[in-house]
Coordinates of C-alpha atoms and ligand atoms in Angstrom, one line a residue:
M1 CA 0.0 0.0 0.0
S2 CA 1.4 3.4 -1.0
F3 CA 0.3 5.4 2.0
I4 CA 2.8 7.3 4.0
L5 CA 2.1 8.8 7.4
A6 CA 4.2 11.4 9.3
P7 CA 6.3 9.7 11.9
D8 CA 4.5 11.2 14.9
R9 CA 1.1 10.1 13.5
A10 CA 2.4 6.6 12.8
A11 CA 3.8 6.4 16.4
A12 CA 0.4 7.5 17.8
A13 CA -1.4 4.9 15.6
R14 CA 1.0 2.2 16.9
S15 CA 0.5 3.1 20.5
L16 CA -3.2 2.9 20.1
A17 CA -2.9 -0.5 18.5
A18 CA -0.6 -1.7 21.3
A19 CA -3.4 -1.2 23.8
L20 CA -5.5 -3.7 21.8
V21 CA -4.2 -7.2 22.5
P22 CA -5.5 -10.6 21.1
G23 CA -7.7 -12.3 23.6
Q24 CA -9.1 -9.1 25.0
R25 CA -12.7 -8.0 24.9
V26 CA -13.0 -4.6 23.3
C27 CA -16.1 -2.4 23.3
L28 CA -16.4 0.1 20.5
T29 CA -18.8 3.0 21.1
T30 CA -19.8 6.3 19.5
H31 CA -22.1 9.3 20.1
V32 CA -25.8 9.2 20.7
N33 CA -27.9 9.0 17.5
P34 CA -25.0 7.3 15.8
D35 CA -24.3 8.4 12.2
G36 CA -22.5 6.8 9.2
D37 CA -19.1 7.9 10.4
G38 CA -19.5 6.5 14.0
L39 CA -21.1 3.3 12.8
G40 CA -18.9 2.8 9.7
S41 CA -15.7 3.4 11.8
E42 CA -17.0 0.8 14.3
A43 CA -17.7 -1.7 11.6
G44 CA -14.3 -1.2 10.0
L45 CA -12.4 -1.3 13.3
A46 CA -14.4 -4.4 14.5
H47 CA -13.4 -6.3 11.3
L48 CA -9.8 -5.2 11.6
L49 CA -9.6 -6.2 15.3
R50 CA -11.5 -9.5 14.9
D51 CA -9.1 -10.4 12.1
R52 CA -6.4 -10.1 14.7
G53 CA -8.1 -12.3 17.3
I54 CA -9.6 -9.4 19.4
E55 CA -13.2 -9.8 20.2
A56 CA -14.7 -6.4 19.4
V57 CA -18.3 -5.6 20.1
I58 CA -20.4 -2.5 19.4
T59 CA -21.9 -0.9 22.4
N60 CA -23.6 2.4 21.5
P61 CA -25.8 4.6 23.7
T62 CA -28.7 4.6 21.1
P63 CA -29.8 2.0 18.5
T64 CA -28.3 1.6 15.0
P65 CA -30.6 3.2 12.5
P66 CA -32.1 0.7 10.0
R67 CA -30.1 2.0 7.0
F68 CA -26.8 1.2 8.7
Q69 CA -27.7 -2.2 10.0
F70 CA -26.2 -3.8 6.9
L71 CA -22.7 -2.8 8.3
F72 CA -22.9 -5.4 11.1
E73 CA -24.7 -8.2 9.2
D74 CA -21.5 -10.0 8.4
I75 CA -20.4 -9.9 12.1
P76 CA -23.3 -11.7 13.7
G77 CA -23.9 -10.8 17.3
A78 CA -21.4 -7.9 17.2
D79 CA -23.9 -5.1 17.7
R80 CA -24.5 -5.4 21.4
T81 CA -26.1 -2.0 21.8
G82 CA -29.1 -3.5 23.5
E83 CA -26.8 -4.8 26.3
A84 CA -24.3 -2.0 26.2
I85 CA -23.8 -1.4 29.9
R86 CA -23.4 -5.1 30.6
E87 CA -20.8 -5.4 27.8
L88 CA -18.9 -2.3 28.9
R89 CA -18.7 -3.8 32.4
R90 CA -16.9 -6.9 30.9
A91 CA -14.6 -4.9 28.6
D92 CA -10.8 -4.9 28.9
V93 CA -10.6 -1.7 26.7
I94 CA -13.1 0.8 25.5
V95 CA -12.6 2.6 22.1
V96 CA -14.6 5.8 21.7
L97 CA -15.0 6.7 18.0
D98 CA -16.2 10.0 16.4
I99 CA -16.5 11.9 19.6
S100 CA -14.1 12.9 22.4
D101 CA -16.6 13.9 25.0
L102 CA -18.2 11.8 27.7
G103 CA -21.3 13.9 27.6
R104 CA -22.1 12.7 24.1
L105 CA -22.1 9.1 25.2
G106 CA -25.6 9.7 26.7
M107 CA -26.7 6.9 29.1
L108 CA -23.3 5.2 28.8
S109 CA -21.2 8.1 30.0
E110 CA -21.3 7.2 33.7
T111 CA -20.3 3.6 33.0
V112 CA -17.4 4.6 30.7
R113 CA -16.3 7.3 33.2
T114 CA -16.1 4.9 36.2
R115 CA -15.0 1.6 34.5
G116 CA -11.3 2.0 35.3
V117 CA -10.1 0.4 32.0
P118 CA -8.2 2.2 29.3
V119 CA -10.5 4.4 27.1
A120 CA -8.9 4.8 23.7
C121 CA -10.3 7.5 21.4
V122 CA -10.2 8.0 17.6
D123 CA -11.9 11.3 16.6
H124 CA -11.8 14.3 14.2
H125 CA -13.9 16.8 16.1
A126 CA -12.6 20.3 16.7
S127 CA -14.1 20.7 20.1
E128 CA -12.1 19.3 23.0
G129 CA -13.8 16.9 25.4
V130 CA -13.2 14.9 28.5
L131 CA -12.6 11.2 28.6
P132 CA -10.9 8.8 31.0
D133 CA -7.2 8.1 30.2
G134 CA -6.1 6.0 27.2
P135 CA -4.4 6.2 23.9
R136 CA -5.6 8.9 21.5
Y137 CA -5.6 9.2 17.7
L138 CA -7.1 12.7 17.0
D139 CA -7.0 14.9 14.0
A140 CA -9.5 17.7 13.3
G141 CA -8.1 17.9 9.8
A142 CA -9.6 14.5 8.9
A143 CA -12.9 14.4 7.0
A144 CA -14.1 11.5 9.0
T145 CA -13.1 9.3 11.9
G146 CA -13.1 6.5 9.3
E147 CA -10.2 8.2 7.6
L148 CA -8.3 7.9 10.9
V149 CA -9.2 4.2 11.4
F150 CA -7.7 3.7 7.9
E151 CA -4.5 5.4 9.0
I152 CA -4.3 3.2 12.1
A153 CA -4.6 0.1 10.0
V154 CA -1.9 1.3 7.6
A155 CA 0.5 2.3 10.3
N156 CA 0.2 -1.1 11.9
G157 CA 0.4 -3.1 8.7
W158 CA -3.1 -4.5 9.2
T159 CA -4.6 -6.0 6.0
L160 CA -7.7 -4.2 4.9
T161 CA -10.3 -6.7 3.9
E162 CA -13.3 -5.7 1.7
E163 CA -15.5 -5.9 4.8
A164 CA -13.4 -3.6 6.8
A165 CA -13.0 -1.2 3.9
R166 CA -16.8 -1.0 3.4
G167 CA -17.4 0.4 6.9
L168 CA -14.6 3.0 6.4
Y169 CA -16.0 4.0 3.0
V170 CA -19.5 4.5 4.6
A171 CA -17.9 6.7 7.3
I172 CA -16.1 8.9 4.7
L173 CA -19.0 9.0 2.2
T174 CA -21.5 10.2 4.8
D175 CA -19.4 12.7 6.7
T176 CA -18.3 14.4 3.5
G177 CA -21.9 14.5 2.2
G178 CA -20.9 12.3 -0.7
F179 CA -17.5 13.9 -1.2
R180 CA -19.1 17.4 -1.5
F181 CA -18.3 19.3 1.7
S182 CA -15.2 21.3 2.4
N183 CA -13.7 18.6 4.5
T184 CA -13.1 16.6 1.3
R185 CA -9.3 16.9 1.0
P186 CA -6.9 15.3 -1.4
R187 CA -6.1 12.9 1.3
T188 CA -9.7 12.0 1.8
L189 CA -10.0 10.9 -1.9
R190 CA -6.7 9.0 -1.7
V191 CA -8.1 7.0 1.3
A192 CA -11.4 6.5 -0.6
A193 CA -9.4 5.3 -3.6
E194 CA -7.6 2.7 -1.4
L195 CA -10.9 1.6 -0.1
L196 CA -12.2 1.0 -3.6
E197 CA -9.0 -0.9 -4.3
A198 CA -9.8 -3.1 -1.4
G199 CA -13.0 -4.1 -3.2
V200 CA -15.7 -1.7 -2.0
D201 CA -18.6 -1.4 -4.5
P202 CA -19.6 2.3 -4.4
E203 CA -23.0 1.8 -6.0
Q204 CA -23.9 -1.0 -3.6
I205 CA -23.0 1.3 -0.7
Y206 CA -24.9 4.2 -2.2
L207 CA -28.0 2.0 -2.5
E208 CA -27.7 0.7 1.0
V209 CA -27.2 4.1 2.6
Y210 CA -29.3 6.4 0.5
A211 CA -31.7 4.4 -1.6
R212 CA -33.6 2.2 0.8
A213 CA -35.4 4.9 2.7
P214 CA -38.9 4.4 4.1
E215 CA -41.6 6.3 2.4
G216 CA -41.8 8.5 5.5
R217 CA -38.4 10.0 4.9
P218 CA -39.4 12.2 1.9
R219 CA -42.7 12.9 3.6
L220 CA -40.8 14.1 6.7
F221 CA -38.6 16.3 4.5
A222 CA -41.8 17.7 2.9
E223 CA -43.2 18.6 6.3
A224 CA -40.0 20.1 7.6
L225 CA -39.3 22.1 4.5
Q226 CA -42.8 23.6 4.7
T227 CA -41.6 25.5 7.8
L228 CA -38.7 27.2 6.1
V229 CA -38.0 30.8 7.3
V230 CA -35.3 32.9 5.6
E231 CA -33.8 36.2 6.9
P232 CA -31.7 37.5 4.0
D233 CA -30.5 40.5 6.0
F234 CA -28.7 38.2 8.4
G235 CA -27.9 35.4 6.0
L236 CA -30.0 33.1 8.3
A237 CA -32.4 30.3 7.3
W238 CA -34.0 27.6 9.4
V239 CA -36.5 24.7 9.3
T240 CA -38.3 23.0 12.2
V241 CA -39.4 19.4 12.5
P242 CA -43.1 19.6 13.4
P243 CA -43.5 18.1 16.9
G244 CA -44.5 14.4 16.6
A245 CA -43.9 14.1 12.9
I246 CA -41.1 11.5 13.2
E247 CA -43.3 9.2 15.3
R248 CA -46.4 9.8 13.1
L249 CA -44.5 9.0 9.9
G250 CA -42.8 5.9 11.4
V251 CA -39.3 7.1 10.8
S252 CA -36.3 7.9 13.0
S253 CA -34.3 11.0 13.6
D254 CA -31.6 9.5 11.3
D255 CA -34.0 10.1 8.5
L256 CA -33.5 13.8 8.9
E257 CA -30.0 13.6 7.5
G258 CA -29.6 16.1 4.7
V259 CA -32.7 18.2 5.5
V260 CA -30.6 21.1 6.8
E261 CA -28.8 21.3 3.5
F262 CA -31.9 22.9 2.0
P263 CA -31.9 26.1 4.1
R264 CA -28.1 26.0 3.6
S265 CA -28.4 25.9 -0.1
I266 CA -30.1 29.3 -0.5
E267 CA -28.1 32.1 -2.0
G268 CA -26.8 34.4 0.6
V269 CA -27.4 32.1 3.6
R270 CA -24.4 31.9 5.9
M271 CA -25.9 29.9 8.8
A272 CA -28.6 27.3 8.4
L273 CA -30.4 25.6 11.4
L274 CA -32.7 22.6 12.0
F275 CA -34.8 22.6 15.1
R276 CA -36.2 19.4 16.5
E277 CA -37.8 18.5 19.9
L278 CA -36.1 15.7 21.8
S279 CA -37.6 13.8 24.8
Q280 CA -37.3 15.2 28.3
G281 CA -38.1 18.8 27.4
R282 CA -35.0 19.3 25.3
V283 CA -34.5 20.7 21.8
K284 CA -31.8 19.7 19.4
V285 CA -30.4 22.2 16.9
S286 CA -28.3 21.2 13.9
L287 CA -26.1 24.0 12.6
R288 CA -24.4 24.4 9.2
S289 CA -22.5 27.3 7.8
V290 CA -21.3 28.7 4.5
G291 CA -18.0 30.6 4.1
Q292 CA -16.2 31.8 7.1
V293 CA -18.8 31.4 9.8
D294 CA -17.7 29.0 12.6
V295 CA -20.7 27.1 13.9
A296 CA -18.7 24.9 16.2
A297 CA -17.7 28.1 18.2
F298 CA -21.3 29.2 18.1
A299 CA -22.6 25.8 19.4
K300 CA -20.0 25.8 22.2
G301 CA -21.8 28.9 23.7
F302 CA -24.7 26.5 24.3
G303 CA -22.7 23.5 25.5
G304 CA -22.7 21.9 22.0
G305 CA -19.9 21.4 19.5
G306 CA -18.9 19.8 16.3
H307 CA -16.9 21.1 13.3
T308 CA -16.4 24.6 11.8
K309 CA -19.1 24.1 9.2
A310 CA -21.3 21.4 10.8
A311 CA -22.2 21.5 14.5
G312 CA -25.0 20.8 16.9
L313 CA -26.3 21.5 20.3
A314 CA -29.1 20.3 22.6
V315 CA -30.7 22.5 25.3
V316 CA -33.5 22.3 27.8
G317 CA -36.6 24.4 26.9
S318 CA -39.7 24.4 24.7
L319 CA -39.3 24.6 21.0
A320 CA -40.5 28.2 20.9
E321 CA -38.1 29.3 23.7
V322 CA -35.1 27.6 22.3
Q323 CA -35.8 28.9 18.8
S324 CA -36.1 32.4 20.1
T325 CA -32.9 32.2 22.2
V326 CA -30.8 30.5 19.6
L327 CA -32.0 32.6 16.7
S328 CA -31.3 35.9 18.6
A329 CA -27.8 34.6 19.4
A330 CA -27.4 33.6 15.7
R331 CA -28.4 37.0 14.4
A332 CA -25.9 38.7 16.8
Y333 CA -23.2 36.2 15.9
L334 CA -23.7 36.7 12.2
A335 CA -23.7 40.5 12.6
A336 CA -20.4 40.3 14.6
N337 CA -18.8 37.9 12.2
G338 CA -20.0 39.8 9.2
K339 CA -18.1 39.1 6.0
P340 CA -20.7 39.4 3.3
P341 CA -21.6 36.1 1.7
G342 CA -20.4 35.3 -1.8
R343 CA -17.5 33.8 -3.5
A344 CA -14.8 33.5 -0.7
P345 CA -11.3 32.6 -1.9
V346 CA -10.8 28.8 -2.0
D347 CA -9.1 27.6 1.1
R348 CA -6.4 25.4 -0.5
P349 CA -5.4 22.5 1.7
Q350 CA -1.7 21.8 2.1
S351 CA -0.4 19.0 0.1
D352 CA -0.6 15.7 2.0
S353 CA 0.3 13.4 -0.8
I354 CA 0.4 9.7 0.2
L355 CA 2.2 8.7 -3.0
P356 CA 5.7 7.5 -2.4
S357 CA 8.2 10.3 -3.0
K358 CA 10.0 9.7 -6.2
Ligands
AMP401 P1 -25.7 16.9 13.4 O1 -26.3 18.3 13.3 O2 -26.3 16.1 14.4 O3 -25.6 16.2 12.0 O4 -24.2 17.1 13.9 C1 -23.3 17.9 13.3 C2 -22.0 17.8 14.0 O5 -22.2 18.4 15.3 C3 -21.5 16.4 14.3 O6 -20.1 16.4 14.2 C4 -21.9 16.2 15.7 O7 -21.0 15.3 16.4 C5 -21.9 17.5 16.3 N1 -22.9 17.7 17.3 C6 -24.2 17.5 17.1 N2 -25.0 17.6 18.3 C7 -24.1 17.9 19.2 C8 -24.2 18.2 20.6 N3 -25.3 18.2 21.3 N4 -23.0 18.5 21.3 C9 -21.8 18.5 20.7 N5 -21.7 18.2 19.3 C10 -22.8 18.0 18.6
MN402 MN1 -20.6 11.7 13.9
MN403 MN1 -17.5 12.2 12.1

């Protein structure tokens, strides 16, 4: 394989692998409402570890959405999310993927915090979090956690089977919005190319992830998009999931993926938001930006986090209260961070060629 890592990165990848020893029981976990990156990274790493005699199981705080269940079909019994706490109590090592913060582990956070075993972490989020001690492989420059799992495999000389590659491809495909977002770097496409070389069928993955939706998904989009509000003076646009719509339409919150791209797609919009009621009197806000607006920094002000152009937060309050507070803050934030929208100069990534130097 023609992939070259900087020496410090390779060393970090090897120390992480050194904590994962054959015969051990390893729990892989990710954030609440797991997405394609969290789940694909888990599937990829589970295959890589199992190929090395390490029993890796998946223990997430909330269930695997139907469209990602195919990722675990070839590892029968590996998705132990239903018994996550029991599994975590038996684990020799815990690996947290696609998040660095205990708080985002939901109902599992207390168990992970108090377990007393090494807690490794592989993540690409900009926001710093708190986790118990263990090896880290972090890089906010990576498009997806799956890209980092790929690097760990390469640095350790692990063979990448088609099954492992499939999970990592799903991770990168979903977190880059199908290789469209600004996190799509030269390196991202080089990794994706290696995954295709390992045998991944991109059309098959596309069909599994994006073309097996329940009828309720487009209906949910229709209802949410009906609520669109645009404030051109601020460069602000938002949509709201009508309370109860997800349950009524028989879909899950995972089926909302992509809806916030519609307010974001409007000319002149610099910040797009999606509001949705959660249980226990909380409201989730998904934030996306265009240009120079840093929504991770904005989300941090509400205890949330994420990436510069894609972030989220969840706060206590009624839908109307949270909307009013967050939108007022967003208007002020946009006014204070006010470069006019338009054609910003392209932010050229530094070369990170993985081809062997000639
Ligand atoms: P989402 O809007 O759920 O697609 O999330 C966009 C990004 O923000 C992802 O990287 C999430 O991990 C992050 N994120 C979403 N919700 C939260 C939250 N409540 N706290 C911290 N980060 C979040
Ligand atoms: Mn994620
Ligand atoms: Mn991610």
